[in-house]
Short mmCIF file of C-alpha atoms and ligand atoms in Angstrom, two decimals:
data_model
loop_
_atom_site.label_atom_id
_atom_site.label_comp_id
_atom_site.label_asym_id
_atom_site.label_seq_id
_atom_site.Cartn_x
_atom_site.Cartn_y
_atom_site.Cartn_z
CA MET A 1 -153.16 -108.82 127.83
CA LYS A 2 -151.80 -112.35 128.07
CA ALA A 3 -149.38 -112.94 130.94
CA ILE A 4 -147.87 -115.94 132.70
CA ALA A 5 -148.30 -115.58 136.43
CA ALA A 6 -147.54 -117.60 139.54
CA HIS A 7 -149.16 -117.41 142.95
CA PRO A 8 -146.34 -117.84 145.49
CA PRO A 9 -145.98 -119.87 147.65
CA GLU A 10 -148.56 -122.13 145.97
CA LYS A 11 -147.02 -125.20 144.30
CA ARG A 12 -147.18 -125.52 140.48
CA SER A 13 -149.19 -122.32 140.30
CA ALA A 14 -148.03 -120.85 136.97
CA ARG A 15 -150.85 -120.25 134.52
CA LEU A 16 -151.88 -117.99 131.68
CA ILE A 17 -153.90 -115.02 132.93
CA ASP A 18 -155.53 -111.96 131.44
CA ALA A 19 -153.75 -109.08 133.17
CA PRO A 20 -154.40 -105.32 132.86
CA ALA A 21 -152.03 -103.65 130.37
CA PRO A 22 -149.47 -101.47 132.21
CA ARG A 23 -148.85 -97.80 131.32
CA PRO A 24 -145.44 -96.10 131.49
CA GLY A 25 -144.96 -93.45 134.19
CA GLN A 26 -142.24 -90.83 134.47
CA GLY A 27 -138.85 -92.16 133.32
CA GLU A 28 -140.41 -95.49 132.34
CA ALA A 29 -140.75 -97.35 129.07
CA LEU A 30 -143.53 -99.61 127.85
CA LEU A 31 -142.15 -102.74 126.19
CA LYS A 32 -143.84 -104.96 123.68
CA ILE A 33 -142.27 -108.23 124.73
CA ARG A 34 -140.89 -110.39 121.95
CA THR A 35 -139.31 -113.33 123.75
CA VAL A 36 -138.86 -114.52 127.33
CA GLY A 37 -136.57 -117.32 128.53
CA PHE A 38 -137.20 -119.44 131.63
CA ASP A 39 -134.61 -120.74 134.07
CA GLY A 40 -134.34 -122.54 137.39
CA THR A 41 -135.57 -119.48 139.27
CA ASP A 42 -138.84 -119.43 137.28
CA HIS A 43 -139.12 -123.15 137.94
CA ASP A 44 -138.66 -122.59 141.69
CA ILE A 45 -141.23 -119.79 141.72
CA ASP A 46 -143.69 -122.10 139.96
CA GLN A 47 -142.91 -124.74 142.57
CA GLY A 48 -143.75 -122.27 145.34
CA VAL A 49 -140.31 -122.27 146.95
CA TYR A 50 -139.18 -118.80 145.86
CA GLY A 51 -140.53 -115.43 144.76
CA SER A 52 -143.02 -112.85 146.00
CA ALA A 53 -145.79 -110.85 144.33
CA PRO A 54 -145.77 -107.02 144.31
CA PRO A 55 -147.03 -105.61 147.65
CA GLY A 56 -150.82 -105.88 147.91
CA GLU A 57 -151.12 -108.31 144.99
CA GLU A 58 -151.62 -112.06 144.89
CA ASP A 59 -150.17 -112.91 141.49
CA LEU A 60 -146.62 -112.45 140.28
CA ILE A 61 -146.10 -112.19 136.53
CA ILE A 62 -142.93 -114.25 136.09
CA GLY A 63 -140.07 -114.02 133.57
CA HIS A 64 -136.87 -112.03 134.01
CA GLU A 65 -134.97 -112.97 130.84
CA ALA A 66 -136.54 -110.89 128.11
CA VAL A 67 -136.15 -108.96 124.92
CA GLY A 68 -138.70 -106.42 123.78
CA GLU A 69 -139.32 -103.30 121.77
CA VAL A 70 -140.00 -99.89 123.28
CA ILE A 71 -143.46 -98.80 122.07
CA GLU A 72 -144.19 -95.89 124.40
CA ILE A 73 -142.19 -93.78 126.84
CA GLY A 74 -143.00 -91.63 129.86
CA ASP A 75 -141.52 -88.16 130.41
CA ASP A 76 -137.72 -88.04 130.70
CA ALA A 77 -137.25 -91.61 129.49
CA GLN A 78 -133.73 -92.53 128.43
CA VAL A 79 -134.70 -94.69 125.43
CA SER A 80 -136.63 -94.06 122.21
CA VAL A 81 -139.69 -95.67 120.72
CA GLY A 82 -138.53 -98.44 118.38
CA ASP A 83 -135.43 -99.40 120.42
CA VAL A 84 -134.97 -103.13 120.91
CA VAL A 85 -133.93 -103.66 124.52
CA VAL A 86 -133.16 -106.15 127.26
CA PRO A 87 -134.10 -105.08 130.79
CA THR A 88 -131.85 -105.74 133.76
CA VAL A 89 -133.56 -107.57 136.63
CA ARG A 90 -132.81 -105.92 139.97
CA ARG A 91 -133.96 -102.50 141.16
CA PRO A 92 -132.38 -100.54 144.03
CA CYS A 93 -133.45 -100.84 147.65
CA PRO A 94 -135.57 -97.97 149.04
CA GLN A 95 -132.82 -97.09 151.53
CA ARG A 96 -130.42 -96.58 148.59
CA CYS A 97 -127.57 -98.44 150.25
CA PRO A 98 -124.04 -97.47 149.11
CA ASN A 99 -123.96 -100.23 146.50
CA CYS A 100 -127.41 -99.52 145.06
CA ARG A 101 -126.48 -95.84 144.91
CA LYS A 102 -123.58 -96.76 142.64
CA GLY A 103 -125.78 -98.93 140.40
CA LEU A 104 -124.31 -102.10 141.94
CA MET A 105 -127.71 -103.53 142.90
CA ASP A 106 -126.27 -107.02 142.49
CA ARG A 107 -124.31 -106.27 145.67
CA CYS A 108 -127.16 -104.50 147.53
CA SER A 109 -126.28 -104.51 151.22
CA THR A 110 -129.79 -104.30 152.71
CA GLY A 111 -131.48 -107.14 150.82
CA ASP A 112 -134.53 -104.93 150.25
CA PHE A 113 -133.97 -104.71 146.47
CA ARG A 114 -136.74 -105.79 144.13
CA GLU A 115 -136.39 -108.07 141.11
CA HIS A 116 -138.65 -108.12 138.06
CA GLY A 117 -140.49 -111.41 137.82
CA ILE A 118 -138.99 -112.68 141.06
CA LYS A 119 -139.30 -110.42 144.08
CA GLY A 120 -141.91 -107.70 144.49
CA LEU A 121 -142.11 -106.57 140.86
CA HIS A 122 -143.95 -108.10 137.92
CA GLY A 123 -141.85 -109.80 135.29
CA PHE A 124 -141.74 -109.80 131.53
CA ALA A 125 -143.63 -112.98 130.58
CA ALA A 126 -146.48 -110.90 129.20
CA GLU A 127 -147.46 -109.16 126.00
CA LEU A 128 -146.52 -105.80 127.58
CA ALA A 129 -144.32 -104.74 130.48
CA VAL A 130 -143.16 -101.52 132.06
CA THR A 131 -139.83 -100.74 133.66
CA ASP A 132 -137.55 -97.85 134.53
CA SER A 133 -135.86 -96.84 131.24
CA GLN A 134 -132.44 -96.32 132.85
CA TYR A 135 -132.15 -100.08 133.32
CA LEU A 136 -132.72 -100.98 129.68
CA VAL A 137 -129.84 -102.20 127.54
CA LYS A 138 -130.06 -101.42 123.84
CA VAL A 139 -129.60 -104.44 121.59
CA PRO A 140 -127.74 -103.89 118.29
CA PRO A 141 -129.38 -105.61 115.27
CA ASP A 142 -126.55 -108.15 114.82
CA VAL A 143 -127.29 -109.85 118.16
CA GLU A 144 -131.09 -109.49 118.26
CA ASP A 145 -131.62 -113.18 117.44
CA VAL A 146 -129.84 -114.31 120.62
CA ALA A 147 -130.67 -111.32 122.84
CA VAL A 148 -132.97 -113.43 125.02
CA LEU A 149 -129.74 -115.03 126.30
CA LEU A 150 -128.31 -111.70 127.44
CA GLU A 151 -129.66 -111.86 130.99
CA PRO A 152 -128.19 -115.31 131.75
CA LEU A 153 -125.00 -114.27 129.95
CA SER A 154 -124.82 -111.19 132.19
CA ILE A 155 -124.84 -113.50 135.23
CA ALA A 156 -121.87 -115.39 133.79
CA GLU A 157 -120.11 -112.10 132.99
CA SER A 158 -120.66 -110.85 136.52
CA ALA A 159 -119.32 -114.09 138.02
CA ILE A 160 -116.19 -114.18 135.88
CA THR A 161 -115.47 -110.45 136.23
CA GLU A 162 -115.72 -110.82 139.98
CA THR A 163 -113.49 -113.91 139.93
CA TYR A 164 -110.68 -111.97 138.24
CA LEU A 165 -111.25 -108.93 140.44
CA ILE A 166 -110.99 -111.00 143.63
CA GLN A 167 -107.84 -112.73 142.42
CA ARG A 168 -106.02 -109.43 142.25
CA ARG A 169 -105.19 -110.37 145.84
CA MET A 170 -102.10 -112.07 144.31
CA GLU A 171 -100.09 -112.69 141.14
CA TRP A 172 -102.35 -115.08 139.26
CA GLU A 173 -102.38 -116.29 135.68
CA PRO A 174 -105.18 -118.81 135.27
CA SER A 175 -104.79 -121.39 132.54
CA ARG A 176 -107.39 -124.05 133.34
CA ALA A 177 -111.01 -123.86 134.45
CA LEU A 178 -113.58 -126.45 135.39
CA VAL A 179 -117.25 -125.63 134.95
CA MET A 180 -119.60 -127.92 136.85
CA GLY A 181 -122.93 -128.16 135.02
CA ALA A 182 -123.79 -127.73 131.34
CA GLY A 183 -127.08 -125.88 131.66
CA PRO A 184 -127.39 -122.38 130.17
CA LEU A 185 -125.39 -120.74 132.95
CA GLY A 186 -122.59 -123.34 132.92
CA LEU A 187 -122.27 -123.19 129.15
CA LEU A 188 -122.32 -119.39 129.07
CA ALA A 189 -119.70 -119.19 131.84
CA ALA A 190 -117.56 -121.64 129.86
CA MET A 191 -117.89 -119.40 126.78
CA VAL A 192 -116.86 -116.29 128.70
CA LEU A 193 -113.83 -118.15 130.03
CA ARG A 194 -112.91 -119.32 126.51
CA LEU A 195 -113.00 -115.68 125.35
CA ARG A 196 -110.52 -114.90 128.12
CA GLY A 197 -108.19 -117.55 126.70
CA VAL A 198 -108.69 -120.10 129.45
CA GLU A 199 -108.73 -123.88 128.76
CA VAL A 200 -112.16 -125.11 129.82
CA SER A 201 -113.43 -128.48 130.97
CA ALA A 202 -117.18 -128.71 131.49
CA ALA A 203 -118.59 -131.55 133.56
CA ALA A 204 -122.16 -132.83 133.56
CA THR A 205 -124.18 -136.03 133.52
CA ARG A 206 -125.22 -136.06 129.84
CA GLN A 207 -123.67 -138.41 127.27
CA HIS A 208 -120.85 -137.41 124.93
CA ASP A 209 -123.25 -137.47 121.99
CA SER A 210 -125.60 -134.94 123.67
CA LEU A 211 -126.11 -131.40 122.44
CA LYS A 212 -124.56 -130.04 125.65
CA ALA A 213 -121.35 -132.03 125.11
CA ASP A 214 -121.26 -130.95 121.49
CA ILE A 215 -121.52 -127.26 122.38
CA VAL A 216 -118.64 -127.66 124.83
CA ARG A 217 -116.54 -129.16 122.03
CA GLN A 218 -117.61 -126.41 119.61
CA MET A 219 -116.08 -123.79 121.91
CA GLY A 220 -112.86 -125.81 122.05
CA GLY A 221 -113.62 -127.16 125.52
CA ARG A 222 -113.34 -130.66 126.93
CA TYR A 223 -116.56 -132.37 128.00
CA ILE A 224 -116.49 -134.69 131.01
CA ASN A 225 -119.34 -137.11 131.57
CA VAL A 226 -119.05 -137.44 135.36
CA LYS A 227 -120.82 -140.79 135.29
CA GLU A 228 -117.91 -142.29 133.36
CA GLU A 229 -114.85 -140.06 133.67
CA PRO A 230 -112.80 -138.46 136.45
CA LEU A 231 -112.59 -134.70 136.95
CA ALA A 232 -108.88 -134.83 137.78
CA VAL A 233 -106.33 -132.96 135.71
CA ASP A 234 -102.58 -132.51 136.27
CA GLY A 235 -101.94 -129.39 138.33
CA GLY A 236 -105.63 -128.89 139.12
CA TYR A 237 -107.98 -126.14 137.94
CA ASP A 238 -107.26 -122.47 138.65
CA ILE A 239 -110.96 -121.63 138.45
CA ILE A 240 -113.96 -123.78 139.29
CA VAL A 241 -117.42 -122.46 138.43
CA GLU A 242 -120.17 -124.41 140.19
CA ALA A 243 -123.42 -124.20 138.25
CA THR A 244 -125.17 -127.48 139.05
CA GLY A 245 -126.97 -126.60 142.28
CA SER A 246 -125.99 -130.03 143.59
CA THR A 247 -124.10 -130.05 146.90
CA ARG A 248 -122.52 -133.38 146.04
CA ALA A 249 -121.34 -132.14 142.64
CA ALA A 250 -119.93 -128.98 144.23
CA MET A 251 -118.06 -130.99 146.86
CA SER A 252 -116.71 -133.44 144.27
CA ALA A 253 -115.01 -130.59 142.42
CA LEU A 254 -113.16 -129.05 145.38
CA PRO A 255 -110.27 -131.58 145.58
CA HIS A 256 -109.35 -130.59 142.01
CA LEU A 257 -108.82 -126.91 142.75
CA ALA A 258 -105.25 -125.73 142.10
CA ARG A 259 -103.11 -123.94 144.65
CA ASN A 260 -104.20 -120.25 144.86
CA GLY A 261 -107.36 -121.22 142.96
CA VAL A 262 -110.85 -119.80 143.25
CA VAL A 263 -114.29 -121.41 143.29
CA CYS A 264 -117.28 -119.38 142.18
CA ILE A 265 -120.59 -120.78 143.41
CA LEU A 266 -123.66 -119.96 141.32
CA GLY A 267 -126.27 -122.57 142.25
CA ILE A 268 -129.07 -122.81 144.78
CA TYR A 269 -128.62 -125.91 146.95
CA PRO A 270 -131.10 -128.20 148.69
CA LYS A 271 -131.84 -127.08 152.24
CA GLY A 272 -130.25 -128.95 155.12
CA GLU A 273 -128.10 -131.23 152.97
CA VAL A 274 -125.13 -132.74 154.81
CA CYS A 275 -121.93 -133.61 153.00
CA GLY A 276 -119.05 -135.63 154.46
CA GLU A 277 -115.79 -134.29 153.09
CA LEU A 278 -116.05 -130.64 154.11
CA GLY A 279 -113.16 -130.88 156.62
CA ASP A 280 -110.71 -131.99 153.91
CA ALA A 281 -111.86 -129.20 151.59
CA LEU A 282 -111.48 -126.56 154.31
CA THR A 283 -107.97 -127.71 155.20
CA LYS A 284 -106.96 -127.57 151.55
CA LEU A 285 -108.53 -124.10 151.33
CA VAL A 286 -106.26 -122.90 154.12
CA LEU A 287 -103.04 -124.63 153.15
CA GLU A 288 -103.31 -123.67 149.49
CA ASN A 289 -104.62 -120.10 149.85
CA GLN A 290 -107.81 -120.94 148.02
CA LEU A 291 -110.96 -118.95 147.92
CA MET A 292 -114.64 -119.76 147.49
CA PHE A 293 -117.28 -117.14 146.87
CA GLY A 294 -120.88 -116.83 145.78
CA ALA A 295 -122.27 -114.41 143.23
CA VAL A 296 -125.84 -113.49 142.32
CA ASN A 297 -127.47 -111.18 139.80
CA SER A 298 -125.67 -108.72 137.51
CA ASN A 299 -125.52 -105.01 136.76
CA LEU A 300 -125.67 -102.80 133.66
CA ALA A 301 -121.93 -103.15 133.01
CA ASP A 302 -122.30 -106.95 132.90
CA PHE A 303 -125.10 -106.67 130.34
CA GLN A 304 -122.97 -104.34 128.24
CA LYS A 305 -120.01 -106.70 128.43
CA GLY A 306 -122.47 -109.43 127.46
CA ILE A 307 -123.39 -107.62 124.23
CA GLU A 308 -119.69 -107.29 123.38
CA ASP A 309 -119.07 -110.97 124.09
CA MET A 310 -122.14 -112.07 122.11
CA ARG A 311 -120.56 -110.40 119.09
CA ALA A 312 -117.21 -112.05 119.74
CA LEU A 313 -118.85 -115.45 120.26
CA LYS A 314 -120.88 -115.15 117.06
CA GLN A 315 -117.72 -114.37 115.14
CA ARG A 316 -115.61 -117.09 116.66
CA TYR A 317 -118.10 -119.92 116.99
CA ASP A 318 -120.64 -119.73 114.21
CA GLY A 319 -124.20 -120.57 115.29
CA MET A 320 -123.15 -121.71 118.77
CA LEU A 321 -125.17 -119.24 120.82
CA SER A 322 -128.44 -120.01 119.03
CA ARG A 323 -127.93 -123.72 119.70
CA LEU A 324 -128.59 -122.96 123.37
CA ILE A 325 -132.22 -122.16 122.52
CA THR A 326 -133.60 -125.69 122.35
CA SER A 327 -137.33 -124.97 122.14
CA ARG A 328 -139.70 -122.12 121.38
CA HIS A 329 -143.24 -122.03 122.72
CA SER A 330 -146.37 -119.95 122.50
CA PRO A 331 -147.61 -118.35 125.75
CA GLU A 332 -150.06 -121.28 126.00
CA GLY A 333 -147.07 -123.63 126.05
CA TYR A 334 -145.73 -122.19 129.33
CA ARG A 335 -145.86 -125.57 131.10
CA GLU A 336 -143.48 -127.24 128.63
CA ALA A 337 -141.23 -124.17 128.78
CA LEU A 338 -141.06 -124.42 132.58
CA GLU A 339 -140.38 -128.18 132.52
CA PRO A 340 -138.43 -128.77 129.31
CA GLY A 341 -136.56 -131.97 130.32
CA ARG A 342 -132.94 -132.88 130.97
CA GLU A 343 -131.53 -132.66 127.44
CA ALA A 344 -133.05 -129.19 126.94
CA ILE A 345 -130.89 -126.12 127.46
CA LYS A 346 -133.01 -122.98 127.13
CA ALA A 347 -136.76 -122.94 126.46
CA VAL A 348 -138.23 -119.61 125.40
CA ILE A 349 -141.69 -118.17 124.85
CA ASP A 350 -142.47 -115.94 121.90
CA PHE A 351 -145.19 -113.40 122.69
C1 LIG B 1 -131.63 -114.21 138.08
C2 LIG B 1 -130.94 -113.14 138.88
C3 LIG B 1 -131.55 -113.05 140.27
C4 LIG B 1 -131.51 -114.41 140.92
C5 LIG B 1 -132.05 -114.44 142.34
C6 LIG B 1 -131.64 -115.51 138.84
O1 LIG B 1 -132.35 -116.46 138.12
O2 LIG B 1 -131.00 -114.39 136.84
O3 LIG B 1 -131.03 -111.91 138.21
O4 LIG B 1 -130.86 -112.11 141.04
O5 LIG B 1 -132.22 -115.33 140.13
O6 LIG B 1 -133.37 -114.01 142.48
ZN1 LIG B 2 -129.39 -101.74 148.28
#
């Protein structure tokens, strides 16, 4: 079968290979993959700075954002042939730490979890893939067309759910949020915040006539081109979501955090980068009871919330979700999908 594989830690190693077709074991499902989306993590794996192949293998089939159809099941599988599904990414650590035991693999406390397409398990950028059926999320027909966005949406759901959970440390009624970055994750986080009734400003480096800016406006948000406009707003932002992966961008947002506010960090930042104003930010953090936290991955509940929100978003903002998919490629077009350019939002591969 056709598959897109990388060879970590080799640089720019992604290529189309002919891989053996997997078979479902006990509790597993065999998926005929329809569509796979690529993100910064796939890009980093291709660049050789992230990711690991399954033990004893050299190649890692990449791709962790997928939608597929169940075509065969092993004994005791929890799905049926014909189901359209999206797989979650992370699988529990062998030690079954307390979090993994509760299905909260996104908060695994050993770090020995595996991730499809990223860490120790093959991914879904292939004609066929196998995974444990208990981690498959059924996709209702009305959101099938945008289901490839469910995995990145689940990351946004997880981040925002955790933000609200953490803020139960005090009385807190957020009214304004700032999202740094208008890539898929930034835009999806902005959408989830809009559904919670929060005023959203999204800041990025694209022009006001770009697609990204237009999507921000479509959801009733304010777009800030940071090259031309200030981030500042009266009273500051109650929530800041950092989704640029730029240390400088992250630091530039901190002075605009409101008293009692919270910053959720979602990027991966260049190693060893030094930034000047940290002292000021830390003092403000203390004197204004602010909080900064990082969040990675997502669990089944976040995917389920994502399905619910996809429906709500489709109803409220017609056609908006599909506008995030800016290009579709064949498996042979994997290179363009991995390097789609700065105006692109989400590139996907149809298998
Ligand atoms: C994925 C997460 C994963 C993270 C770190 C992200 O791109 O969406 O599921 O946990 O990379 O490997
Ligand atoms: Zn664990």
